[in-house]
C-alpha cells in the first residue's frame, strides 16, 4: 500500500510492505536517502541495499529526483529517526541533474529563491511557510464557520472608485493603443467590456455590509489590490484580505471579535503545525544570531505566538496614545522622524512600533481616532470629532487589523460624503442600507500576509505568498 | 442575554428573559411580528402586547425595519411554530418606509432582485442560496484539509497569456488615453506597473502544479476571469474556481478524487443545511409546476443531490460516447444542431446533455479525448492521438469538472508547445518541473458557481453569486 511520509512517521505500520513516492532531499554514503513528499517537514530515511542495486540507478539518486520506493518500514538503527524504510526496490520517476538543479542541499539566499519561486517550496523553510499559510487559511474559515458567520465572495472587478483604500488597477478589454474616444475626446469606457470604467477592488467591505444587513454575520477572504509604488518588505500589489462584518455589533464588540479571532487562529497552528513552527523557530533564532544583541527579539517565534494567545490585548484610545507619545523619550529627544506635536496627528509606523514594542510590549488596540484622518464610513462619536475606528498593532509587524463601527445614520453619512465629494449616485445601494432597516454594525480588515509573517517569523512579505506581485514584478 | 433566531428556535431556553435583534419580515393583526436575523431561513414569531404598546411604535413595525426586542421565549399557542417571544419591550433601530422599501412581502421576479442585489438576501430564496454557497465553500476547504491537501493562493494578476483557457482582461495603470509608446509605435508595457503586459488569470493550474511538485497535494479556490462576450445563464466574467493538483496521481486517481470530492461536499450540505434545502426544494417544485409536464424534472432538488451522493458516476471513454451519440435518435433524426459524423468531433452541450440526461441519467465522467481538441499540457496516451483528459457532466448543468493527467515528459511537452506556438521562454518555470524530478501528476478544475447552481436548483448563474459580473454589468 502507498503511504505519505507523514503517515509513515506517525502511524504504527512497521514491518508491513509499503510503497512511497517522493523527492530526494539528500543521498549519502550511497545508502541513505532522505526522502520528502511535502506531507511533513520531516524526511523519511530510505536505506538502499547498495550492493544489490544497479550502479546506474544509484547514480540517478540525486537531490531533487522523484523516486518510487518499495520496502518495509523498520525501526531505525541510526540516530535521528525512530523508523526508516528498508528499501527492496527503487524506481527513478524523474531525474534531476545535479549540475543543473538550482536547489542544492545548501543554504540559498531568499533573493535567489524568490527568483526560483517555482522551486522554493522544495526547501524546508518555504514548505513550512506555505503549510502554515494553508493552516492559517483553514483556521480562518473554521473560526468563522464555527461562530455562525457566512463566507461571502465580494466582487474583484468593481465599477466603484469610492472604496477609498488606495490607488486602483484598471481592468479593461479596450484596445490598449487606440481606445475608442467619446465626443469630448476622452476614452469612451461605455464601449468597454462592462460598459463603464472598472478597477480591481481594494476592499470588499462595502459589499460585505450589504450582506451583514440581511444575513447578520458575514466575512470575506479574497484578493485585494493596490496600485501603489511601494517597494517595501511589508507591501504587496496583490494580497489577501479577511473582512468580517457584523450587524448589531458596536466597536467594543468589534474589538472582542478581532482579539478572539486572532487568538483562535494562532492557537490552531500551535496545535496543528508544531513541527513546522519548531523549524521556523530555530531558523529565526539562527537569523537573529547574526544581529547585534540589541536588535534581537526577546522572545522566540513560538513564544511570541503563545504570548499573543495567552495575554489580553491592551486597549488604548488614540487620545491616550498621543499623550504617551508626546511625553515619550524619542519624541522629546526628536528621534522620531515625525514629532508628535498635538492631538490630531496621524500616527506613523515609528509611533505604532514605539507603543507596541517599547511602551506596552504586547498587541495594542488603538481606538477612537480623529474623524479627519479616517474613512468616510466610520461612525462619528458624540464628541463630533472622533470616530469609532480601531487599529490593532502587533510587535514586529505594525498594523495588523483596521476596523470600525460603521456610520449607520443616513443624514450623518450623507453629510460626510458630501464634505469628501463622494458621489451619492454611485453609492446609492450603500445608502439604501441606511434607509431601510439600518442598525449599528461593525467590521474589520486583516491583511492575511501580515498574519502569515507574524506566524512564521518571515521578515519579507514576498516570502509568505506563493507568487508575489510587486512594482515591476509579475513573474510566474 | 442576546440570542440569534437560530439559537432561540433550536435550543432549550424557554421562559428565560431574552433579547434579540433582527429585521421585520412581516407584521399582522398589529400583534405578530415575523422576525429574521439571517441566522436561519426561519423567522421567530414575536407577540406584541399591542394594547400596552405605544401606537407610534406599532406604526413603525414595518417590513424591513430593524428592531431590538426584549421578552420571554414561551411555547407558542398558535400553529406553525413551537416557540415564540412574548415581547416585553421593542425598540425600532432603523425604520423602513413601506411606501419606498423595494422588498415587499410578495413575489418579486429574479430580474428585479438582480437590480436590487444589495437587498435580495433579505428574501428567503437568496438568503438560502447564499447560506448554501457559504456552506459549500466551507465543505470544500474541509474536504481538502481533512485529506492532506494544502490550500494555495495562486496569483490573480498574471504576466502569462499561455494559460490557454480563454480571453483575458488586461490589468494596467498606464494612462488609458495616451499610453506611452515604444520605438515601434506600440504600447510600451515596459512602462506599466509590472514592467510588462499583465492580465487577470483564467486558471491557477500551472502555478498549482509547481506546488504539487513539492508539497504533494494542493488546491486553489479563487476568482478566475473570462473576457468573453457570453450572455448566457451559465457564464460569468468573474467566477470562483476550485483546482486541486496532486503529485503521483494518474487519471484514474483523478476521477476517484473528483467523484469523492463532489459526493463529500454535497453530503455536507445535506447534513448541515437541511432547512435551506427544503425551502429551495419546494421553490423549485413550484417553479416546475409552471412548466409543461415533459420539461419537468423527474427528481426534486434534494432527490437529485442524494442521487449524486449515493450513485457511482458512470465512466465512459470519449470513443464510447461518440459511438453512443452517432447511433442516437437525435443524431440520426438530425435533431442535434451539430450532427456527430465521426471520431474527433468536439462535443457540444446538446451532446453532453443527451448523454447525461437521456442516455445514462446520472453524472458521467468522459475521458481520453482526442488530443487536438484539448489543452497543450494534457498527457498524451500511448495511442498517440488521445490525451488523459476527463470532463464530468452533471444533469441540468452540463460540464461541472474538467481535468487531466498532465504531460510530465519534457520532450513530449516541448514538442506539443512548439506545434501550438506556445513560448518556451515564457513558461520556463513550467518546463523546469519536467526537468527536475518530474513525475505523474493530475488535477481538475471545478467552477464553483456551477456547483452552487446544482446544489440550490437555481437556473441562472447570476443568482448564485453575490454580485455577478457579466458583459455590460459591474454594478455594486
mmCIF file with all atom_site columns, C-alpha atoms in Angstrom, chain B residues 156-297:
data_model
loop_
_atom_site.group_PDB
_atom_site.id
_atom_site.type_symbol
_atom_site.label_atom_id
_atom_site.label_alt_id
_atom_site.label_comp_id
_atom_site.label_asym_id
_atom_site.label_entity_id
_atom_site.label_seq_id
_atom_site.pdbx_PDB_ins_code
_atom_site.Cartn_x
_atom_site.Cartn_y
_atom_site.Cartn_z
_atom_site.occupancy
_atom_site.B_iso_or_equiv
_atom_site.pdbx_formal_charge
_atom_site.auth_seq_id
_atom_site.auth_comp_id
_atom_site.auth_asym_id
_atom_site.auth_atom_id
_atom_site.pdbx_PDB_model_num
ATOM 1   C CA . UNK B 1 156 ? -4.755  36.793 -9.815  1.00 0.00 ? 156 UNK B CA 1
ATOM 2   C CA . UNK B 1 157 ? -2.667  39.182 -11.893 1.00 0.00 ? 157 UNK B CA 1
ATOM 3   C CA . UNK B 1 158 ? -0.622  37.175 -14.341 1.00 0.00 ? 158 UNK B CA 1
ATOM 4   C CA . UNK B 1 159 ? 2.113   38.074 -16.769 1.00 0.00 ? 159 UNK B CA 1
ATOM 5   C CA . UNK B 1 160 ? 1.413   34.923 -18.735 1.00 0.00 ? 160 UNK B CA 1
ATOM 6   C CA . UNK B 1 161 ? -1.036  34.617 -21.590 1.00 0.00 ? 161 UNK B CA 1
ATOM 7   C CA . UNK B 1 162 ? -0.353  30.911 -22.004 1.00 0.00 ? 162 UNK B CA 1
ATOM 8   C CA . UNK B 1 163 ? -2.928  29.691 -19.530 1.00 0.00 ? 163 UNK B CA 1
ATOM 9   C CA . UNK B 1 164 ? -4.980  28.971 -22.575 1.00 0.00 ? 164 UNK B CA 1
ATOM 10  C CA . UNK B 1 165 ? -8.424  28.778 -21.045 1.00 0.00 ? 165 UNK B CA 1
ATOM 11  C CA . UNK B 1 166 ? -9.928  31.840 -22.691 1.00 0.00 ? 166 UNK B CA 1
ATOM 12  C CA . UNK B 1 167 ? -9.922  35.564 -23.420 1.00 0.00 ? 167 UNK B CA 1
ATOM 13  C CA . UNK B 1 168 ? -8.291  37.724 -20.762 1.00 0.00 ? 168 UNK B CA 1
ATOM 14  C CA . UNK B 1 169 ? -8.860  41.123 -19.180 1.00 0.00 ? 169 UNK B CA 1
ATOM 15  C CA . UNK B 1 170 ? -5.906  43.491 -19.248 1.00 0.00 ? 170 UNK B CA 1
ATOM 16  C CA . UNK B 1 171 ? -4.735  44.970 -15.934 1.00 0.00 ? 171 UNK B CA 1
ATOM 17  C CA . UNK B 1 172 ? -2.935  48.267 -16.266 1.00 0.00 ? 172 UNK B CA 1
ATOM 18  C CA . UNK B 1 173 ? -2.165  51.520 -14.584 1.00 0.00 ? 173 UNK B CA 1
ATOM 19  C CA . UNK B 1 174 ? -0.964  53.266 -17.731 1.00 0.00 ? 174 UNK B CA 1
ATOM 20  C CA . UNK B 1 175 ? -2.787  56.377 -18.870 1.00 0.00 ? 175 UNK B CA 1
ATOM 21  C CA . UNK B 1 176 ? -5.792  54.960 -20.707 1.00 0.00 ? 176 UNK B CA 1
ATOM 22  C CA . UNK B 1 177 ? -5.999  57.709 -23.283 1.00 0.00 ? 177 UNK B CA 1
ATOM 23  C CA . UNK B 1 178 ? -2.330  58.384 -24.000 1.00 0.00 ? 178 UNK B CA 1
ATOM 24  C CA . UNK B 1 179 ? -0.338  55.284 -23.147 1.00 0.00 ? 179 UNK B CA 1
ATOM 25  C CA . UNK B 1 180 ? 3.425   55.509 -23.652 1.00 0.00 ? 180 UNK B CA 1
ATOM 26  C CA . UNK B 1 181 ? 4.561   54.033 -26.966 1.00 0.00 ? 181 UNK B CA 1
ATOM 27  C CA . UNK B 1 182 ? 7.794   52.245 -27.796 1.00 0.00 ? 182 UNK B CA 1
ATOM 28  C CA . UNK B 1 183 ? 10.008  52.886 -30.805 1.00 0.00 ? 183 UNK B CA 1
ATOM 29  C CA . UNK B 1 184 ? 7.790   50.720 -32.980 1.00 0.00 ? 184 UNK B CA 1
ATOM 30  C CA . UNK B 1 185 ? 4.732   52.730 -32.040 1.00 0.00 ? 185 UNK B CA 1
ATOM 31  C CA . UNK B 1 186 ? 3.231   50.002 -29.887 1.00 0.00 ? 186 UNK B CA 1
ATOM 32  C CA . UNK B 1 187 ? 2.070   50.470 -26.317 1.00 0.00 ? 187 UNK B CA 1
ATOM 33  C CA . UNK B 1 188 ? 5.168   50.295 -24.145 1.00 0.00 ? 188 UNK B CA 1
ATOM 34  C CA . UNK B 1 189 ? 4.104   47.892 -21.431 1.00 0.00 ? 189 UNK B CA 1
ATOM 35  C CA . UNK B 1 190 ? 7.622   48.032 -20.012 1.00 0.00 ? 190 UNK B CA 1
ATOM 36  C CA . UNK B 1 191 ? 6.452   51.317 -18.528 1.00 0.00 ? 191 UNK B CA 1
ATOM 37  C CA . UNK B 1 192 ? 3.368   49.713 -16.997 1.00 0.00 ? 192 UNK B CA 1
ATOM 38  C CA . UNK B 1 193 ? 3.134   48.909 -13.292 1.00 0.00 ? 193 UNK B CA 1
ATOM 39  C CA . UNK B 1 194 ? 4.598   45.437 -13.525 1.00 0.00 ? 194 UNK B CA 1
ATOM 40  C CA . UNK B 1 195 ? 7.045   46.218 -16.320 1.00 0.00 ? 195 UNK B CA 1
ATOM 41  C CA . UNK B 1 196 ? 5.113   44.078 -18.772 1.00 0.00 ? 196 UNK B CA 1
ATOM 42  C CA . UNK B 1 197 ? 1.628   43.411 -20.075 1.00 0.00 ? 197 UNK B CA 1
ATOM 43  C CA . UNK B 1 198 ? -0.491  41.765 -17.399 1.00 0.00 ? 198 UNK B CA 1
ATOM 44  C CA . UNK B 1 199 ? -3.916  40.133 -17.348 1.00 0.00 ? 199 UNK B CA 1
ATOM 45  C CA . UNK B 1 200 ? -6.405  38.629 -14.957 1.00 0.00 ? 200 UNK B CA 1
ATOM 46  C CA . UNK B 1 201 ? -5.874  34.914 -14.509 1.00 0.00 ? 201 UNK B CA 1
ATOM 47  C CA . UNK B 1 202 ? -8.075  32.375 -16.252 1.00 0.00 ? 202 UNK B CA 1
ATOM 48  C CA . UNK B 1 203 ? -6.721  29.455 -14.207 1.00 0.00 ? 203 UNK B CA 1
ATOM 49  C CA . UNK B 1 204 ? -4.308  28.777 -11.374 1.00 0.00 ? 204 UNK B CA 1
ATOM 50  C CA . UNK B 1 205 ? -3.436  25.329 -12.650 1.00 0.00 ? 205 UNK B CA 1
ATOM 51  C CA . UNK B 1 206 ? 0.069   25.935 -13.948 1.00 0.00 ? 206 UNK B CA 1
ATOM 52  C CA . UNK B 1 207 ? 1.146   27.546 -10.693 1.00 0.00 ? 207 UNK B CA 1
ATOM 53  C CA . UNK B 1 208 ? -0.654  24.863 -8.698  1.00 0.00 ? 208 UNK B CA 1
ATOM 54  C CA . UNK B 1 209 ? 1.462   22.277 -10.493 1.00 0.00 ? 209 UNK B CA 1
ATOM 55  C CA . UNK B 1 210 ? 4.604   23.924 -9.141  1.00 0.00 ? 210 UNK B CA 1
ATOM 56  C CA . UNK B 1 211 ? 3.368   23.466 -5.585  1.00 0.00 ? 211 UNK B CA 1
ATOM 57  C CA . UNK B 1 212 ? 2.097   19.938 -6.190  1.00 0.00 ? 212 UNK B CA 1
ATOM 58  C CA . UNK B 1 213 ? 5.602   19.002 -7.327  1.00 0.00 ? 213 UNK B CA 1
ATOM 59  C CA . UNK B 1 214 ? 6.952   19.843 -3.887  1.00 0.00 ? 214 UNK B CA 1
ATOM 60  C CA . UNK B 1 215 ? 4.085   19.796 -1.395  1.00 0.00 ? 215 UNK B CA 1
ATOM 61  C CA . UNK B 1 216 ? 2.352   16.797 -2.957  1.00 0.00 ? 216 UNK B CA 1
ATOM 62  C CA . UNK B 1 217 ? -1.345  17.636 -2.708  1.00 0.00 ? 217 UNK B CA 1
ATOM 63  C CA . UNK B 1 218 ? -2.564  21.197 -3.133  1.00 0.00 ? 218 UNK B CA 1
ATOM 64  C CA . UNK B 1 219 ? -5.663  23.057 -4.237  1.00 0.00 ? 219 UNK B CA 1
ATOM 65  C CA . UNK B 1 220 ? -6.665  26.537 -5.220  1.00 0.00 ? 220 UNK B CA 1
ATOM 66  C CA . UNK B 1 221 ? -10.015 28.199 -4.589  1.00 0.00 ? 221 UNK B CA 1
ATOM 67  C CA . UNK B 1 222 ? -10.046 31.665 -6.019  1.00 0.00 ? 222 UNK B CA 1
ATOM 68  C CA . UNK B 1 223 ? -11.530 34.010 -8.578  1.00 0.00 ? 223 UNK B CA 1
ATOM 69  C CA . UNK B 1 224 ? -10.880 33.499 -12.292 1.00 0.00 ? 224 UNK B CA 1
ATOM 70  C CA . UNK B 1 225 ? -11.922 35.620 -15.235 1.00 0.00 ? 225 UNK B CA 1
ATOM 71  C CA . UNK B 1 226 ? -13.084 35.359 -18.834 1.00 0.00 ? 226 UNK B CA 1
ATOM 72  C CA . UNK B 1 227 ? -13.367 38.384 -21.093 1.00 0.00 ? 227 UNK B CA 1
ATOM 73  C CA . UNK B 1 228 ? -15.819 36.610 -23.340 1.00 0.00 ? 228 UNK B CA 1
ATOM 74  C CA . UNK B 1 229 ? -18.992 38.159 -24.569 1.00 0.00 ? 229 UNK B CA 1
ATOM 75  C CA . UNK B 1 230 ? -21.203 35.277 -23.422 1.00 0.00 ? 230 UNK B CA 1
ATOM 76  C CA . UNK B 1 231 ? -24.518 36.490 -22.142 1.00 0.00 ? 231 UNK B CA 1
ATOM 77  C CA . UNK B 1 232 ? -25.924 33.147 -21.039 1.00 0.00 ? 232 UNK B CA 1
ATOM 78  C CA . UNK B 1 233 ? -27.422 31.811 -17.840 1.00 0.00 ? 233 UNK B CA 1
ATOM 79  C CA . UNK B 1 234 ? -24.321 29.629 -17.352 1.00 0.00 ? 234 UNK B CA 1
ATOM 80  C CA . UNK B 1 235 ? -21.456 32.114 -17.820 1.00 0.00 ? 235 UNK B CA 1
ATOM 81  C CA . UNK B 1 236 ? -19.914 34.811 -15.673 1.00 0.00 ? 236 UNK B CA 1
ATOM 82  C CA . UNK B 1 237 ? -16.995 37.102 -16.454 1.00 0.00 ? 237 UNK B CA 1
ATOM 83  C CA . UNK B 1 238 ? -15.768 36.646 -12.882 1.00 0.00 ? 238 UNK B CA 1
ATOM 84  C CA . UNK B 1 239 ? -16.284 33.350 -11.117 1.00 0.00 ? 239 UNK B CA 1
ATOM 85  C CA . UNK B 1 240 ? -14.674 31.183 -8.455  1.00 0.00 ? 240 UNK B CA 1
ATOM 86  C CA . UNK B 1 241 ? -12.825 28.055 -9.341  1.00 0.00 ? 241 UNK B CA 1
ATOM 87  C CA . UNK B 1 242 ? -11.525 25.124 -7.327  1.00 0.00 ? 242 UNK B CA 1
ATOM 88  C CA . UNK B 1 243 ? -8.415  23.449 -8.716  1.00 0.00 ? 243 UNK B CA 1
ATOM 89  C CA . UNK B 1 244 ? -6.791  20.532 -6.888  1.00 0.00 ? 244 UNK B CA 1
ATOM 90  C CA . UNK B 1 245 ? -3.447  19.268 -8.184  1.00 0.00 ? 245 UNK B CA 1
ATOM 91  C CA . UNK B 1 246 ? -1.800  16.074 -6.941  1.00 0.00 ? 246 UNK B CA 1
ATOM 92  C CA . UNK B 1 247 ? 1.639   14.609 -7.489  1.00 0.00 ? 247 UNK B CA 1
ATOM 93  C CA . UNK B 1 248 ? 1.970   10.889 -8.238  1.00 0.00 ? 248 UNK B CA 1
ATOM 94  C CA . UNK B 1 249 ? -1.726  10.656 -9.191  1.00 0.00 ? 249 UNK B CA 1
ATOM 95  C CA . UNK B 1 250 ? -2.847  9.397  -12.599 1.00 0.00 ? 250 UNK B CA 1
ATOM 96  C CA . UNK B 1 251 ? -6.098  9.970  -14.474 1.00 0.00 ? 251 UNK B CA 1
ATOM 97  C CA . UNK B 1 252 ? -7.904  7.114  -12.715 1.00 0.00 ? 252 UNK B CA 1
ATOM 98  C CA . UNK B 1 253 ? -6.935  8.608  -9.361  1.00 0.00 ? 253 UNK B CA 1
ATOM 99  C CA . UNK B 1 254 ? -8.102  11.992 -10.616 1.00 0.00 ? 254 UNK B CA 1
ATOM 100 C CA . UNK B 1 255 ? -11.557 10.585 -11.400 1.00 0.00 ? 255 UNK B CA 1
ATOM 101 C CA . UNK B 1 256 ? -11.719 8.944  -7.973  1.00 0.00 ? 256 UNK B CA 1
ATOM 102 C CA . UNK B 1 257 ? -10.743 12.212 -6.316  1.00 0.00 ? 257 UNK B CA 1
ATOM 103 C CA . UNK B 1 258 ? -13.273 14.305 -8.247  1.00 0.00 ? 258 UNK B CA 1
ATOM 104 C CA . UNK B 1 259 ? -16.105 11.890 -7.551  1.00 0.00 ? 259 UNK B CA 1
ATOM 105 C CA . UNK B 1 260 ? -15.257 11.542 -3.871  1.00 0.00 ? 260 UNK B CA 1
ATOM 106 C CA . UNK B 1 261 ? -14.925 15.320 -3.562  1.00 0.00 ? 261 UNK B CA 1
ATOM 107 C CA . UNK B 1 262 ? -18.305 16.049 -5.170  1.00 0.00 ? 262 UNK B CA 1
ATOM 108 C CA . UNK B 1 263 ? -20.042 13.482 -3.022  1.00 0.00 ? 263 UNK B CA 1
ATOM 109 C CA . UNK B 1 264 ? -18.401 14.780 0.121   1.00 0.00 ? 264 UNK B CA 1
ATOM 110 C CA . UNK B 1 265 ? -19.351 18.439 -0.322  1.00 0.00 ? 265 UNK B CA 1
ATOM 111 C CA . UNK B 1 266 ? -22.911 17.554 -1.318  1.00 0.00 ? 266 UNK B CA 1
ATOM 112 C CA . UNK B 1 267 ? -23.234 15.253 1.707   1.00 0.00 ? 267 UNK B CA 1
ATOM 113 C CA . UNK B 1 268 ? -22.061 18.129 3.848   1.00 0.00 ? 268 UNK B CA 1
ATOM 114 C CA . UNK B 1 269 ? -24.954 20.373 2.863   1.00 0.00 ? 269 UNK B CA 1
ATOM 115 C CA . UNK B 1 270 ? -27.488 17.542 3.175   1.00 0.00 ? 270 UNK B CA 1
ATOM 116 C CA . UNK B 1 271 ? -26.330 17.247 6.741   1.00 0.00 ? 271 UNK B CA 1
ATOM 117 C CA . UNK B 1 272 ? -25.856 20.927 7.630   1.00 0.00 ? 272 UNK B CA 1
ATOM 118 C CA . UNK B 1 273 ? -28.329 22.890 5.509   1.00 0.00 ? 273 UNK B CA 1
ATOM 119 C CA . UNK B 1 274 ? -31.495 20.882 5.671   1.00 0.00 ? 274 UNK B CA 1
ATOM 120 C CA . UNK B 1 275 ? -33.904 23.771 6.171   1.00 0.00 ? 275 UNK B CA 1
ATOM 121 C CA . UNK B 1 276 ? -32.469 25.876 3.369   1.00 0.00 ? 276 UNK B CA 1
ATOM 122 C CA . UNK B 1 277 ? -32.528 22.878 1.033   1.00 0.00 ? 277 UNK B CA 1
ATOM 123 C CA . UNK B 1 278 ? -36.125 22.083 1.929   1.00 0.00 ? 278 UNK B CA 1
ATOM 124 C CA . UNK B 1 279 ? -37.116 25.641 1.151   1.00 0.00 ? 279 UNK B CA 1
ATOM 125 C CA . UNK B 1 280 ? -35.321 25.585 -2.209  1.00 0.00 ? 280 UNK B CA 1
ATOM 126 C CA . UNK B 1 281 ? -36.694 22.123 -2.945  1.00 0.00 ? 281 UNK B CA 1
ATOM 127 C CA . UNK B 1 282 ? -40.193 23.489 -2.587  1.00 0.00 ? 282 UNK B CA 1
ATOM 128 C CA . UNK B 1 283 ? -39.347 26.625 -4.570  1.00 0.00 ? 283 UNK B CA 1
ATOM 129 C CA . UNK B 1 284 ? -38.100 24.520 -7.465  1.00 0.00 ? 284 UNK B CA 1
ATOM 130 C CA . UNK B 1 285 ? -41.181 22.329 -7.321  1.00 0.00 ? 285 UNK B CA 1
ATOM 131 C CA . UNK B 1 286 ? -43.396 25.411 -7.565  1.00 0.00 ? 286 UNK B CA 1
ATOM 132 C CA . UNK B 1 287 ? -41.328 26.711 -10.470 1.00 0.00 ? 287 UNK B CA 1
ATOM 133 C CA . UNK B 1 288 ? -41.526 23.385 -12.262 1.00 0.00 ? 288 UNK B CA 1
ATOM 134 C CA . UNK B 1 289 ? -45.294 23.349 -11.934 1.00 0.00 ? 289 UNK B CA 1
ATOM 135 C CA . UNK B 1 290 ? -45.411 26.253 -14.350 1.00 0.00 ? 290 UNK B CA 1
ATOM 136 C CA . UNK B 1 291 ? -43.655 24.152 -16.988 1.00 0.00 ? 291 UNK B CA 1
ATOM 137 C CA . UNK B 1 292 ? -45.184 21.588 -19.365 1.00 0.00 ? 292 UNK B CA 1
ATOM 138 C CA . UNK B 1 293 ? -45.081 18.086 -17.884 1.00 0.00 ? 293 UNK B CA 1
ATOM 139 C CA . UNK B 1 294 ? -42.413 16.896 -20.328 1.00 0.00 ? 294 UNK B CA 1
ATOM 140 C CA . UNK B 1 295 ? -39.935 19.566 -19.220 1.00 0.00 ? 295 UNK B CA 1
ATOM 141 C CA . UNK B 1 296 ? -40.322 18.900 -15.533 1.00 0.00 ? 296 UNK B CA 1
ATOM 142 C CA . UNK B 1 297 ? -37.553 17.161 -13.681 1.00 0.00 ? 297 UNK B CA 1
#
